Coordinates of C-alpha atoms and ligand atoms in Angstrom, one line a residue:
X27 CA 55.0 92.9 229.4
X28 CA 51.4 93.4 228.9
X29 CA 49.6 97.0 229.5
X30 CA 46.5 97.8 230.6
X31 CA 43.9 100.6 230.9
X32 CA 43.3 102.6 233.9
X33 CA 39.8 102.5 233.8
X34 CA 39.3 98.9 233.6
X35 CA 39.9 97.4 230.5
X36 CA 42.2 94.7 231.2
X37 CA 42.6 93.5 227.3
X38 CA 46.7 93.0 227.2
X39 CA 48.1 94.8 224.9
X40 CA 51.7 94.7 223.9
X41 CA 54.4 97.8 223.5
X42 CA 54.1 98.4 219.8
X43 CA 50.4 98.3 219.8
X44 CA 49.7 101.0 222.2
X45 CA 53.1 103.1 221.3
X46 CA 51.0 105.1 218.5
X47 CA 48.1 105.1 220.6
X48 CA 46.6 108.0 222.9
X49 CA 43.8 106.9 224.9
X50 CA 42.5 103.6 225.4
X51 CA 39.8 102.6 224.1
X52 CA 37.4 103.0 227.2
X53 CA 39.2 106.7 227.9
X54 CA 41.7 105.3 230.5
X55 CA 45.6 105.8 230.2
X56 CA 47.9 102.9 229.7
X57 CA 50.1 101.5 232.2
X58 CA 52.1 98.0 232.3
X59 CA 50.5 95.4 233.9
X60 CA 53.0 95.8 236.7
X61 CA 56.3 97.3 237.5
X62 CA 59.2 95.4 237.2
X63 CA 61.8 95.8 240.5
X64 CA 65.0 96.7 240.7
X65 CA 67.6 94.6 243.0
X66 CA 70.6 96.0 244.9
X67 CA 72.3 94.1 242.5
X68 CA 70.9 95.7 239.2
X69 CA 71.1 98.8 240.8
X70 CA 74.9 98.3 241.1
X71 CA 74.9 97.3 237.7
X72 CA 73.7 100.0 236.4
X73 CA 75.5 102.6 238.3
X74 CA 78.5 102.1 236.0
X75 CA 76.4 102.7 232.9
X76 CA 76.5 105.5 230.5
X77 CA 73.4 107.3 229.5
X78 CA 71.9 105.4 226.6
X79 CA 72.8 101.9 228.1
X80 CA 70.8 102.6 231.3
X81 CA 68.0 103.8 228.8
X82 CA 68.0 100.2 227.2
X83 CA 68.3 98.5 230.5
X84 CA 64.9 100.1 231.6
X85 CA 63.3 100.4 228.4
X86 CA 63.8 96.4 227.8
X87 CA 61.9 95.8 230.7
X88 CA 58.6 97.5 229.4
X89 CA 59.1 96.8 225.7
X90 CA 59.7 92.8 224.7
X91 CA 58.3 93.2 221.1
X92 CA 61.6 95.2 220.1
X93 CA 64.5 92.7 219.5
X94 CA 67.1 93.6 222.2
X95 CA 69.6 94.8 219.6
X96 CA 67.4 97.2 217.6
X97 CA 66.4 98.8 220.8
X98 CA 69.8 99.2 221.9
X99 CA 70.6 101.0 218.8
X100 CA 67.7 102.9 219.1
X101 CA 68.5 104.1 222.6
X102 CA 72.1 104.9 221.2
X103 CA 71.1 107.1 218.8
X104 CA 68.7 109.3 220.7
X105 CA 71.1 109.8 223.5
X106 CA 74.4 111.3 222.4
X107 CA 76.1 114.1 223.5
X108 CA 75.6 115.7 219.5
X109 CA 71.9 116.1 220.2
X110 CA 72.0 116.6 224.3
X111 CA 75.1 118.8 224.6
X112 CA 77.0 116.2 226.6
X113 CA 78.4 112.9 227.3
X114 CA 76.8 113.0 230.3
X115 CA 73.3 114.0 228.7
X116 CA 71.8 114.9 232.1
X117 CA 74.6 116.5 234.4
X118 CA 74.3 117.5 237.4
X119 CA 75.6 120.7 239.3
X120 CA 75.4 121.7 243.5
X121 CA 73.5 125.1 243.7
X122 CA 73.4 125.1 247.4
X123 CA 73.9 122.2 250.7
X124 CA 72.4 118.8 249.5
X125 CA 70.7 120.5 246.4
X126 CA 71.4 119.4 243.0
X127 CA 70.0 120.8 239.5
X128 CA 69.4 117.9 237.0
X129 CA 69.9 119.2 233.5
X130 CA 67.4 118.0 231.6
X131 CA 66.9 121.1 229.3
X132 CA 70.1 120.6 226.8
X133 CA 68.3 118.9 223.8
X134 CA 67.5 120.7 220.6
X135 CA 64.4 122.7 222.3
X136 CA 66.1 123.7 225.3
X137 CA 63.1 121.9 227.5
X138 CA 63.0 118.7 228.9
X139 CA 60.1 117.2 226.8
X140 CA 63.3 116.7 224.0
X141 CA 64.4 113.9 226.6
X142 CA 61.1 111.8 226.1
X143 CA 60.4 113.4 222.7
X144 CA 63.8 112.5 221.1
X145 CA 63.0 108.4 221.5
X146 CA 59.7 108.7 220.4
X147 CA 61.0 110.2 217.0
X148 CA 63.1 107.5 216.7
X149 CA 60.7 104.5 218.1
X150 CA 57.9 106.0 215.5
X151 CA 60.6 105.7 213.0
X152 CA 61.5 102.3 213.7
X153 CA 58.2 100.6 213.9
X154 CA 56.0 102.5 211.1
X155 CA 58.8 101.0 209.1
X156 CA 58.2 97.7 210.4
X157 CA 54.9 97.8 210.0
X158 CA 55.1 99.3 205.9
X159 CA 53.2 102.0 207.5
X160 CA 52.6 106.0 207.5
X161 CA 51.2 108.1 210.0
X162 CA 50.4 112.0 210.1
X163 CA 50.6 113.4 213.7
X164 CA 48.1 116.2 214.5
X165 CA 49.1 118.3 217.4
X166 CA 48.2 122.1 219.1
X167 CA 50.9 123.4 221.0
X168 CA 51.5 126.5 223.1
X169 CA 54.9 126.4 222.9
X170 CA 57.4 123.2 224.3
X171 CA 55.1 120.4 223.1
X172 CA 55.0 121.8 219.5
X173 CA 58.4 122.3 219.4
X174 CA 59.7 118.8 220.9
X175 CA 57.7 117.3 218.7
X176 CA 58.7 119.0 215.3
X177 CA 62.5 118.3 216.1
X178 CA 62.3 114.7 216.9
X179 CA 60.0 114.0 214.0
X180 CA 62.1 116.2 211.4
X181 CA 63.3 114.5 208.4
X182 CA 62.0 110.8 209.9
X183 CA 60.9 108.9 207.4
X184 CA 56.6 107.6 207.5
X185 CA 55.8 110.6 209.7
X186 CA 54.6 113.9 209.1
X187 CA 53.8 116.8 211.2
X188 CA 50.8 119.3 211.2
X189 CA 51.2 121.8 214.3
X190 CA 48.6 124.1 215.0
X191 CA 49.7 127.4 217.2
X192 CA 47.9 130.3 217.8
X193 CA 49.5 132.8 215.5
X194 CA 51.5 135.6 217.6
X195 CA 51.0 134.4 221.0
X196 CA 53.9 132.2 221.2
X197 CA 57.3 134.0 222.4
X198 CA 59.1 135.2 219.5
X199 CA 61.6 132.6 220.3
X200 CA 59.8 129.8 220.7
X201 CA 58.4 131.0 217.0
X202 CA 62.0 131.5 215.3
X203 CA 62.8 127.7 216.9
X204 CA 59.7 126.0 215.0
X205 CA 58.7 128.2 212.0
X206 CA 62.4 127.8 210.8
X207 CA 62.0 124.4 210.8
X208 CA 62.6 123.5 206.8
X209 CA 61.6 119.9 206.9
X210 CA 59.2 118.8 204.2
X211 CA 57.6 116.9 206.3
X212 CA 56.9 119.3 209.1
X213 CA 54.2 121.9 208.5
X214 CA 54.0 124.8 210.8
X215 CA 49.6 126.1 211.3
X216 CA 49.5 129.4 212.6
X217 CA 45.9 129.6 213.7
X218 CA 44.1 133.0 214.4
X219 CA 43.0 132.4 217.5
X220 CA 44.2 131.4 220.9
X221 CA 45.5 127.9 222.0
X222 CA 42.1 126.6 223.3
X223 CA 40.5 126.5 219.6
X224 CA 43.7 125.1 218.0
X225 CA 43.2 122.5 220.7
X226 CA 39.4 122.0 219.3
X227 CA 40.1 121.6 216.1
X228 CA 42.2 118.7 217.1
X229 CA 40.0 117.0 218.7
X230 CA 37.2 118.3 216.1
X231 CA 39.1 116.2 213.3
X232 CA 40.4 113.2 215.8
X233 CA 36.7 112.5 216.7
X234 CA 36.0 112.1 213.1
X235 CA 36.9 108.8 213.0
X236 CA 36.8 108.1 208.8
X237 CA 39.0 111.2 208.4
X238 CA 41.2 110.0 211.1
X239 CA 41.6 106.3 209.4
X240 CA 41.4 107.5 205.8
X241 CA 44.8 110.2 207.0
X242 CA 46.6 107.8 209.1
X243 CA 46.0 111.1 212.2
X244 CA 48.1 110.3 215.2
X245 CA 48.9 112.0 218.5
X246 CA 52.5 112.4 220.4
X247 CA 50.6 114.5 223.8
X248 CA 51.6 113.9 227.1
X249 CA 49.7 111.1 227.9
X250 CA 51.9 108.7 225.3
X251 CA 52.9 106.1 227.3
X252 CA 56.2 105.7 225.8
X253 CA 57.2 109.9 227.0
X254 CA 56.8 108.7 230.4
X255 CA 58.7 105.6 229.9
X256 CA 61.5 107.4 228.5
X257 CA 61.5 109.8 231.7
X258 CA 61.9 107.3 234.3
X259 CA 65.9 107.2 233.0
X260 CA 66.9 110.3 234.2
X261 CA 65.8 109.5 237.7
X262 CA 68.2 106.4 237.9
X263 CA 70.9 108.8 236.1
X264 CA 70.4 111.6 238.9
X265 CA 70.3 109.0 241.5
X266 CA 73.5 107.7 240.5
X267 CA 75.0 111.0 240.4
X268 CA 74.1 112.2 243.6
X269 CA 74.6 109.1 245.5
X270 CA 77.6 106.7 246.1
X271 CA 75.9 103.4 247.0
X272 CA 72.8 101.8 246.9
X273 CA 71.3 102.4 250.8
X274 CA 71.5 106.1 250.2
X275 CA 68.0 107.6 249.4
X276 CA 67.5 110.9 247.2
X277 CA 64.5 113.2 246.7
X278 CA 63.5 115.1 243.6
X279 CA 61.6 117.7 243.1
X280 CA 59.5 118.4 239.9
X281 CA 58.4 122.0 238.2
X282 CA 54.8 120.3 237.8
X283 CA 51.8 120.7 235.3
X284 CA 50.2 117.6 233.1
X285 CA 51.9 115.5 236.0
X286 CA 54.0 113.6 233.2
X287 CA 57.7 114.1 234.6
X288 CA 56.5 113.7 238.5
X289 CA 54.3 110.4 237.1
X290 CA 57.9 108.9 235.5
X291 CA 59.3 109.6 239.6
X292 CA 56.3 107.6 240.6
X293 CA 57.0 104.7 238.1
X294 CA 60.8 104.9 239.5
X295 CA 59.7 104.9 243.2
X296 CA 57.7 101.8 242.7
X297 CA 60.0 99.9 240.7
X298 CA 62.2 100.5 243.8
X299 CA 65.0 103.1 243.1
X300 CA 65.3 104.8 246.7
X301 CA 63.4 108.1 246.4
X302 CA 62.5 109.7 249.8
X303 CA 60.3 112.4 248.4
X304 CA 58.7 113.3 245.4
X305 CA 58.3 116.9 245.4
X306 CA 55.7 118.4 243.5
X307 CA 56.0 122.3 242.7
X308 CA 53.0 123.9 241.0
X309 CA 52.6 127.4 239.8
X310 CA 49.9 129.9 240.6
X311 CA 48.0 126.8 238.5
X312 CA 48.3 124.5 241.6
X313 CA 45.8 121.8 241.1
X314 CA 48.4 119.4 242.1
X315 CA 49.5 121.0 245.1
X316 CA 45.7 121.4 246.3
X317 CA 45.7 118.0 245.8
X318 CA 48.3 116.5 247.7
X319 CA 47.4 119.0 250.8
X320 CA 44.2 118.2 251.0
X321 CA 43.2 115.2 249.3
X322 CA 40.7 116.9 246.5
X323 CA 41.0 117.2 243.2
X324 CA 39.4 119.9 241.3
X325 CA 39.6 120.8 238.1
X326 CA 39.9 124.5 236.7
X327 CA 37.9 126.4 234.2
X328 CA 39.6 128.4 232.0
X329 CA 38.5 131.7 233.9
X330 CA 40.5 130.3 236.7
X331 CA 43.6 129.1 234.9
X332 CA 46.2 131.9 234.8
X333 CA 48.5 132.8 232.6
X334 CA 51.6 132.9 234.4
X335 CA 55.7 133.6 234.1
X336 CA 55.6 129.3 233.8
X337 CA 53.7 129.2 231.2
X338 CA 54.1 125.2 230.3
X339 CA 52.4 124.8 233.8
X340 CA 49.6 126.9 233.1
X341 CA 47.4 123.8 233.1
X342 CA 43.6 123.6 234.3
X343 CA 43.6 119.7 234.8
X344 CA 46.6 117.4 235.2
X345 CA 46.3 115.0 232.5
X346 CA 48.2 112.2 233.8
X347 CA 47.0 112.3 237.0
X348 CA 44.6 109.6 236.6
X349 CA 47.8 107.2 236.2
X350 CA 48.8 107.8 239.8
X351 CA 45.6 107.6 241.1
X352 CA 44.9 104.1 239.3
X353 CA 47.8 103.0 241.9
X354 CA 46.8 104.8 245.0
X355 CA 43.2 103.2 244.3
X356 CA 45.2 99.9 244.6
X357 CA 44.4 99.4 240.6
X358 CA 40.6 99.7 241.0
X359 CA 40.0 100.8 237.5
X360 CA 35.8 100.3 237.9
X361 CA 36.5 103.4 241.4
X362 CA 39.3 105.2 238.8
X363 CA 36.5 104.8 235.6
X364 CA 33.8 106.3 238.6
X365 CA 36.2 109.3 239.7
X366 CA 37.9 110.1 236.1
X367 CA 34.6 109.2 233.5
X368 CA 31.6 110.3 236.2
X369 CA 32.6 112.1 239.3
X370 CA 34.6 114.8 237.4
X371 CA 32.7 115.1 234.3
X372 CA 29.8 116.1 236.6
X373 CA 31.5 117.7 239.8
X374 CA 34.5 118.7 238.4
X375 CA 36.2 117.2 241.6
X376 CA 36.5 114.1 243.6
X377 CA 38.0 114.0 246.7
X378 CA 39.4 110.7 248.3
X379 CA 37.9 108.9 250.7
X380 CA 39.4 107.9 254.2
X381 CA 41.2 104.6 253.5
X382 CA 43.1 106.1 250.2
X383 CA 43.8 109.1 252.3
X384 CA 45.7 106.7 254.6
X385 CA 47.3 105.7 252.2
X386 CA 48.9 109.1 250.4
X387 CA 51.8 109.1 252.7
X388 CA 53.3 106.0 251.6
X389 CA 54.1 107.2 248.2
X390 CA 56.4 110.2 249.1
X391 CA 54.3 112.8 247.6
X392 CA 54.8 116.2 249.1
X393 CA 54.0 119.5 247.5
X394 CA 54.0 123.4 247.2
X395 CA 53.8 126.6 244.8
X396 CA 55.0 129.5 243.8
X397 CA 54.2 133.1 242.6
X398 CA 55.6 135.0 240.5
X399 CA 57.5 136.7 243.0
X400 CA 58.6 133.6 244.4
X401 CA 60.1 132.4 241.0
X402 CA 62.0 136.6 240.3
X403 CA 63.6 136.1 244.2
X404 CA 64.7 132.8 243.3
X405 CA 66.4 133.1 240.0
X406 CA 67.9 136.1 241.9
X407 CA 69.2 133.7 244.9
X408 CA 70.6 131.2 242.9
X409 CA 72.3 133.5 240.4
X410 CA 74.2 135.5 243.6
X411 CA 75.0 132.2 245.8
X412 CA 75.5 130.0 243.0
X413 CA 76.2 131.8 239.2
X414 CA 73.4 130.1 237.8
X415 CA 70.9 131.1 235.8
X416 CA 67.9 128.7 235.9
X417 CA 64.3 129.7 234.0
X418 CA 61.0 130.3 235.8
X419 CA 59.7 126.9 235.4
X420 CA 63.2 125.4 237.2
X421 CA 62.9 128.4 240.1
X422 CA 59.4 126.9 240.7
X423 CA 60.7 123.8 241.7
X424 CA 64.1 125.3 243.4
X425 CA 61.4 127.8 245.3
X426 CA 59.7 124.2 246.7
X427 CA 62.6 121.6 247.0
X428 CA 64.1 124.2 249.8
X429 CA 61.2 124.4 251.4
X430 CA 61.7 120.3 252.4
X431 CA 64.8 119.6 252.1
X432 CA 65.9 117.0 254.9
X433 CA 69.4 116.4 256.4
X434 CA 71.6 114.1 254.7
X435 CA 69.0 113.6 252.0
X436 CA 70.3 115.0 248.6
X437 CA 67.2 117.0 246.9
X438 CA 67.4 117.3 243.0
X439 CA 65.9 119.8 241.1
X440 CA 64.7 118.7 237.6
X441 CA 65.8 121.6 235.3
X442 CA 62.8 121.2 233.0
X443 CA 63.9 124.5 230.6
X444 CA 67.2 126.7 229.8
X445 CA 67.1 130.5 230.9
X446 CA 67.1 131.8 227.3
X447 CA 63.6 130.4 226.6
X448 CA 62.2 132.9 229.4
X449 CA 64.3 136.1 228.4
X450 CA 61.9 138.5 229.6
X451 CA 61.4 137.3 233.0
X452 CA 65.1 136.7 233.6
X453 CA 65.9 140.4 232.4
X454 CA 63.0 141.2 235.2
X455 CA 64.7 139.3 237.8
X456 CA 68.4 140.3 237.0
X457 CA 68.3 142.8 234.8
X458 CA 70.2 141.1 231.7
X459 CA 69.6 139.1 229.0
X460 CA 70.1 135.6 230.0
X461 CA 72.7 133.6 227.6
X462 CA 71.9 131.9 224.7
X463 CA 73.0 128.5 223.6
X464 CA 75.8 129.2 220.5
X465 CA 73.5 127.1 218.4
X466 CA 70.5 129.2 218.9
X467 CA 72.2 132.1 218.0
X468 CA 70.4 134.8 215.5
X469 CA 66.8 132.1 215.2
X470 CA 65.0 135.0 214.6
X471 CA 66.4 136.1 211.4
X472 CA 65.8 132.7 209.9
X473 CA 63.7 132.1 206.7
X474 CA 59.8 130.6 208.2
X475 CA 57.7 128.0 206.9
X476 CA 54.0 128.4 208.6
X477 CA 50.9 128.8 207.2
X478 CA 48.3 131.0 208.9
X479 CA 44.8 130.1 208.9
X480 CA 41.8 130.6 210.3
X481 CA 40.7 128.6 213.1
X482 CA 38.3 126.5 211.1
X483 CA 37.9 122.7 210.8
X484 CA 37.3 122.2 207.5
X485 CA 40.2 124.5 205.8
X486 CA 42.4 122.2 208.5
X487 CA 41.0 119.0 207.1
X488 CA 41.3 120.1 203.5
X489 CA 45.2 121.4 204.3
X490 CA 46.1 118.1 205.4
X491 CA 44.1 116.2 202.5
X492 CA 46.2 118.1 200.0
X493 CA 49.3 117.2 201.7
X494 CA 48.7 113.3 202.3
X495 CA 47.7 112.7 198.8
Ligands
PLP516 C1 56.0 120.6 230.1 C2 56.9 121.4 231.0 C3 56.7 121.3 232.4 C4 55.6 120.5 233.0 O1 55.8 119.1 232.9 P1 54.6 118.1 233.1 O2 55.1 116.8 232.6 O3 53.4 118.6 232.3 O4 54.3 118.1 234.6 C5 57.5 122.0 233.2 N1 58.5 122.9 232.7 C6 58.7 123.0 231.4 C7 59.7 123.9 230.9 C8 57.9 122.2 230.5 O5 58.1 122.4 229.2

């Protein structure tokens, strides 16, 4: 399997090359050269599998430059019920007629990037080794990114970590779980300032290209082709779950933002597993949801990107939009280089023209949002009718999936974070503290490792010399 470059550049590239890559090199996003599809009969196959044995099924038909046996280990020791809470690794439980939740949120970070994240770790692991090589990932994080990232990379050998955060305006949780990290080889940056200049300085010392050779700087954001591969599993799990055979159809619906768990529903869809609809459920950040009403995309400034009770969709562009665009556009990558390079570098929107617009409908998008309202009356519905506590970013898409639900068409939910994560909007929509995972029990009174600093390039650069060298 070869991959290629949404904007064009058709040079094929294997797995390993691009697995340590973020962009290609002409700015597009990788994608295989074409999806593989799934038969009735692999279907039925796979229903029967456990977790990590459907995860090497799919993976080995994107990666052929892993030998078969390493990458069924390495999918057997990412997915076990140790690090994911259960055998199961992605249950799923009824909160209502025909609507399913899809845990997603039981890793070691209590969000759903651990389920991509976790892999990565391990597939970083495994080929810097290979390769006799060492790389220092540089990342900014808000909050879930950061996190994901430190646990899956803690203790790996080849890799380090240096996360900038802006200091003190991450939860206190969401502190506790990454600044009590002890790893040597994960360092904590507490930047004063706010998340967009922690995100400058990264790219401020990635566009430095000597620096960025000389320090082996890499990248695990959302764009990494790999996360999204690793996603595409647990829409074949919940299909199997919620279904008995193979002519049943399901529908999910997705708590949206960079577009990178809806994308991995896209890649499913086309590879044929039989999704109905693909629902996408913004925020009061609802890009997306403009988008597949009206057929515009426009980007946000960051006067018009709120801050919100969801705060990992709090996005002002949809960074792997572009990948679902490249097939819409019928893999045009000169139109996708135009729209993506030109159109919203200049406009800041594009909207489609007639014959894509035609075309939309056949790729099960539908999509809606929520307020903050929305997301208190619906943790409040689901906890009377059901017992369940979900977070704000799940309500969003439990606040959505009801509004299209369709007869004798199970919907599933993607539970993209736990309820203890969000405390203080649960307490505001119930009126107690949501419970906590024993494990995360008492974070807060943990010994830190974080450095604060200010929010300058060149003390970041010479942090990380010191620590490489
Ligand atoms: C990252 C995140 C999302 C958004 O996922 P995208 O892949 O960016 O669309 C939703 N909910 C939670 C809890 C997240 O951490």
């Amino acid at each position: 399997m070869n991959y290629v470059s949404t904007r064009g550049d058709a040079t094929p590239r294997r797995f390993c090359e691009i697995l340590l890559e973020g962009l290609a090199p002409d700015g597009g996003l990788y994608l295989p050269e074409r999806y593989p599809q799934v038969d009735a009969a692999t279907l039925a196959r796979w229903r029967v599998l456990g977790y990590a044995d459907l995860a090497f099924e799919i993976l080995s038909l994107y990666i052929d430059d892993i030998r078969p046996a390493d990458l069924r280990a390495l999918a057997r020791k990412t997915y076990t019920a140790d690090v994911f809470g259960t055998p199961e690794i992605t249950p799923l439980k009824p909160i209502g007629t025909g609507l399913w939740l899809e845990a997603l949120s039981n890793g070691p970070t209590l969000a759903f990037k651990d389920m991509a994240m976790q892999l990565l770790g391990n597939l970083f692991e495994f080929e810097l080794a290979r390769r006799g090589e060492t790389l220092n990932v540089l990342g900014a994080t808000s909050g879930d990114t950061g996190s994901a990232a430190e646990y899956a990379l803690r203790g790996k050998h080849g890799v380090r970590v240096f996360m900038l955060s802006p200091n003190g305006r991450m939860s206190p949780f969401q502190q506790a779980q990454m600044f009590s990290l002890q790893d040597e080889n994960i360092h904590n940056i507490a930047i004063e300032g706010v998340f967009d200049e922690c995100q400058d300085i990264v790219k401020a010392v990635s566009s430095d290209l000597a620096f960025k050779r000389r320090y082996r700087i890499g990248t695990v954001n959302s764009i990494n082709w790999a996360r999204l591969l690793a996603q595409v599993v647990y829409y074949f799990a919940g299909y199997f779950k919620a279904t008995k055979s193979n002519d049943e159809a399901v529908s999910f619906a997705v708590p949206s933002g960079n577009f990178g768990n809806i994308c991995a529903g896209h890649i499913a869809r086309m590879m044929g597993l039989p999704i109905r609809q693909l629902v996408a459920a913004t925020n009061e950040n609802d890009v997306l949801d403009e988008f597949f009403r009206t057929g515009t995309y426009r980007v946000r400034g960051s006067a018009e990107t709120h801050e919100t009770s969801s705060p990992s969709m709090d996005i002002s562009r949809a960074s792997n939009f572009e990948r679902f665009v490249f097939d819409l556009l019928g893999r045009d990558g000169a139109r996708v280089r135009e729209l993506f390079g030109t159109q919203i570098a200049r406009d800041g929107a594009f909207s489609l023209d007639t014959a894509a617009r035609a075309r939309l409908p056949g790729f099960g998008f539908v999509s809606g949002r929520s307020t903050h309202a929305d997301r208190l009356a619906t943790i409040r519905s689901v906890f009377r009718e059901c017992g369940v506590t979900i977070d704000p970013h799940t309500a969003d898409g439990v606040k959505v999936a009801r509004e299209h639900l369709q007869d004798g068409v199970p919907m599933i939910v993607l539970e993209t974070a736990q309820p203890a994560k969000f405390a203080a909007t649960i307490i505001e929509a119930l009126g107690h503290e949501p419970e906590r995972p024993p494990t995360q029990e008492g974070i807060e009174a943990l010994p830190r490792r974080v450095t604060v600093m200010a929010a300058d390039v060149r003390q970041i650069k010479y942090y990380i010399e010191t620590q490489v060298e």
